Tab-separated table of C-alpha atoms in Angstrom:
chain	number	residue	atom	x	y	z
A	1	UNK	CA	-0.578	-10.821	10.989
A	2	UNK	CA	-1.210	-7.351	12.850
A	3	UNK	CA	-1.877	-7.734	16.327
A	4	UNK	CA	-2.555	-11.229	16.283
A	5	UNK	CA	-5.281	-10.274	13.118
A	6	UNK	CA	-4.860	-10.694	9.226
A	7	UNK	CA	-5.042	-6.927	7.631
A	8	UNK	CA	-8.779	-7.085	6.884
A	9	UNK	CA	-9.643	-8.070	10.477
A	10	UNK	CA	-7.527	-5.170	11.413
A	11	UNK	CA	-9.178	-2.524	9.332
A	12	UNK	CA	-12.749	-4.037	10.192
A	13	UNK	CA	-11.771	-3.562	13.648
A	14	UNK	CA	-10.792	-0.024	13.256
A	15	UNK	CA	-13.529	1.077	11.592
A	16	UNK	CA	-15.819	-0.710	13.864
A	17	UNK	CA	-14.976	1.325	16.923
A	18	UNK	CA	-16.665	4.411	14.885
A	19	UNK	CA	-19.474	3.180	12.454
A	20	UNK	CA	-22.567	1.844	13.109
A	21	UNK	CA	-22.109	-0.499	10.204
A	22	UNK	CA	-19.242	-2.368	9.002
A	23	UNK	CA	-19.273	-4.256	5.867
A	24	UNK	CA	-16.406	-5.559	3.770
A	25	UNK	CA	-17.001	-5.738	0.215
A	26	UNK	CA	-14.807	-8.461	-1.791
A	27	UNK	CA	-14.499	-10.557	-5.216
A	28	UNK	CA	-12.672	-13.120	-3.389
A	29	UNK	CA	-13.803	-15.986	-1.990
A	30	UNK	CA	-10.697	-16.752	0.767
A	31	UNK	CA	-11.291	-12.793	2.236
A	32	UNK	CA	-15.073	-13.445	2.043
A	33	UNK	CA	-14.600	-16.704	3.802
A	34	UNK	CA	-11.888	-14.976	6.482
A	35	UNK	CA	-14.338	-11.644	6.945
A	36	UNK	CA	-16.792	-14.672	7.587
A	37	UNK	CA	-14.738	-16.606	9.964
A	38	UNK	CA	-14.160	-13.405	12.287
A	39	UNK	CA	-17.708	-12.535	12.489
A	40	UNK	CA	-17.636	-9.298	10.134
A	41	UNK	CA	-20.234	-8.714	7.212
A	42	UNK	CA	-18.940	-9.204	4.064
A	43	UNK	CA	-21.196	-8.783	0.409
A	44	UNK	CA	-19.650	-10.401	-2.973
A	45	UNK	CA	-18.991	-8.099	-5.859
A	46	UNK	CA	-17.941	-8.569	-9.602
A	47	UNK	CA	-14.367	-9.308	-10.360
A	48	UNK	CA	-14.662	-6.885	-12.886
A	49	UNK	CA	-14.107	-3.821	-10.881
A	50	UNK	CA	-11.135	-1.052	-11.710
A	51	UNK	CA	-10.889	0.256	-8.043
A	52	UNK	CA	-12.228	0.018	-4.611
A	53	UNK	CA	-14.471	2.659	-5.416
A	54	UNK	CA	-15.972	1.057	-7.997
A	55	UNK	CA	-16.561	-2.064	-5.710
A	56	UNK	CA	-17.960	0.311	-2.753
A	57	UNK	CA	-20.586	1.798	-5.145
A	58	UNK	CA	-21.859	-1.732	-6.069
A	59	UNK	CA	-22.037	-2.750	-2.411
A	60	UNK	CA	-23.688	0.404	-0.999
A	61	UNK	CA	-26.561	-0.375	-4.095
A	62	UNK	CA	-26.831	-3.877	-2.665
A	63	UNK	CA	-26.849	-3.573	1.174
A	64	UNK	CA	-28.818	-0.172	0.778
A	65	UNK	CA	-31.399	-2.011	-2.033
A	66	UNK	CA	-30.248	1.129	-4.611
A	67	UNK	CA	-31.954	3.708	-1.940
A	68	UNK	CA	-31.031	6.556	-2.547
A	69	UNK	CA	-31.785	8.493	1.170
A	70	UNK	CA	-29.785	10.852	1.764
A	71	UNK	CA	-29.158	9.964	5.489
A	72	UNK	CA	-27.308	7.100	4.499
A	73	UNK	CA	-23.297	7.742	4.430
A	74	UNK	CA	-21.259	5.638	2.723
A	75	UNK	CA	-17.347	5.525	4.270
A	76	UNK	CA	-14.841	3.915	1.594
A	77	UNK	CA	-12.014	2.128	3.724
A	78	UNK	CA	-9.938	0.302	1.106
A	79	UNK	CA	-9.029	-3.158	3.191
A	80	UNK	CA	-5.474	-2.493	2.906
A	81	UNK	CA	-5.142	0.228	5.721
A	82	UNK	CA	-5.090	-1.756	9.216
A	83	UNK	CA	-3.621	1.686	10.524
A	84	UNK	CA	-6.137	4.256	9.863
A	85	UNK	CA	-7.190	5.701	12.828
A	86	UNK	CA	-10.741	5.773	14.436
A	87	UNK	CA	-10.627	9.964	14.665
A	88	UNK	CA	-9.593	9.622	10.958
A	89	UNK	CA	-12.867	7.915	10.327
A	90	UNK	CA	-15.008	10.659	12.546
A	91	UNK	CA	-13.208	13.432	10.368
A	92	UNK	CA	-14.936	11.461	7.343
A	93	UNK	CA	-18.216	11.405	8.881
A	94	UNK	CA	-18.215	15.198	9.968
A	95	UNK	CA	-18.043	16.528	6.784
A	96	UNK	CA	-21.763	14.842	6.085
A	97	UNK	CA	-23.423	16.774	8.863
A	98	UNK	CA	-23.319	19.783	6.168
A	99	UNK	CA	-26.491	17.656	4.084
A	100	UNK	CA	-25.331	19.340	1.116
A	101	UNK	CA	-21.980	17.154	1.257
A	102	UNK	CA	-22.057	14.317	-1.030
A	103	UNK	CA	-18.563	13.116	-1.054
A	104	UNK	CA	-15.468	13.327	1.173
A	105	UNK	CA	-11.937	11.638	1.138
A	106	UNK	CA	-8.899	11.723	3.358
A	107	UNK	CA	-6.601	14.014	2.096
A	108	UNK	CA	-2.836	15.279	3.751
A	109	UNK	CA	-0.407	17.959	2.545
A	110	UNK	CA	2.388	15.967	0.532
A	111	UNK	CA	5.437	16.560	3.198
A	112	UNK	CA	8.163	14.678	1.173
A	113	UNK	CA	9.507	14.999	-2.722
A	114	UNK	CA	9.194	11.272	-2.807
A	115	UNK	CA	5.684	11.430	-1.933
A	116	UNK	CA	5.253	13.991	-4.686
A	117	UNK	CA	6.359	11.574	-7.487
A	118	UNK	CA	4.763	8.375	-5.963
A	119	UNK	CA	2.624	6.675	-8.503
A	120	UNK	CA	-0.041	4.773	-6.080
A	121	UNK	CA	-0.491	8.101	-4.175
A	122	UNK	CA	-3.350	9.787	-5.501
A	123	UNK	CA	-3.110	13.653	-5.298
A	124	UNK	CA	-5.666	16.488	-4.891
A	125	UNK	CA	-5.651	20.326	-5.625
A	126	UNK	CA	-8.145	22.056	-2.814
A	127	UNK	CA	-9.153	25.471	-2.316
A	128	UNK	CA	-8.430	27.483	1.061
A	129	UNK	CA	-11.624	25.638	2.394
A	130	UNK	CA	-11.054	22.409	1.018
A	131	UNK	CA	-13.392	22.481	-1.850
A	132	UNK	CA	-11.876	19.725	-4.729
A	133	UNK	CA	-10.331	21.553	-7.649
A	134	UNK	CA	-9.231	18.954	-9.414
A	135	UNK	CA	-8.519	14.743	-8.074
A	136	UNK	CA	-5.513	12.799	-9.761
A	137	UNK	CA	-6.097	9.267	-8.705
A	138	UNK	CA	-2.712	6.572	-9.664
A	139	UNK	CA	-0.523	8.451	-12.489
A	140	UNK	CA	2.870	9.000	-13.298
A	141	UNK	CA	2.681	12.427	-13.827
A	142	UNK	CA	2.459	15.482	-11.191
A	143	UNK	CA	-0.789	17.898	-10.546
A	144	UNK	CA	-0.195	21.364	-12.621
């Protein structure tokens, strides 16, 4: 428990002070039954799913009804952050006030070596104004 909350409460929470819409997206009946219990939305998705992402992009086709309008934003918060921050989130949603944004991530300079060769920390190669060069997500290996 965080705070008196289990982690998914905690993350709904967070994002909640920010987004419109909240939605928790799970293959699991015990967090779709706990999302439930705490009064957040929550959507069922196939077990089948690699990542999060993956997950995300078939609940955004079934709460949106596969519309494609291109005011909709869709904000990926994997359930296991209960710290992100709320002006995290609002950094997210500014870069889609440039319409010609289509996707957006979170991204922080690597401050430690450890970080550098962390496995579950994906890494990303940016220009001087942030443009993606090139996205590593889980590996073993370092960027070039």
């Amino acid at each position: 428990m965080i705070g008196g909350m289990t982690m998914i409460e905690r993350v709904f929470r967070q994002a909640s002070k920010v987004l419109d819409e909240v939605w928790m997206a799970t293959d699991d009946d015990r967090i779709h039954d706990t999302v439930s219990g705490f009064g957040g939305r929550v959507i069922m998705t196939s077990s089948s799913h690699r990542s999060g992402t993956d997950r995300c992009a078939e609940a955004a086709v079934k709460i949106t009804g596969g519309s494609d309008d291109a005011s909709t934003v869709i904000i990926n918060i994997q359930g296991d952050e209960p710290f992100i921050r709320p002006e995290q989130i609002k950094a997210l949603m500014e870069c889609f006030i440039d319409t010609s944004v289509r996707i957006a991530t979170l991204i922080r300079r690597v401050m430690t070596g450890e970080d550098l060769f962390n496995p579950a920390q994906p890494k990303v190669i940016v220009s001087k104004k942030y443009g993606c060069y090139l996205f590593q997500p889980v590996s073993d290996t370092i960027l070039p």
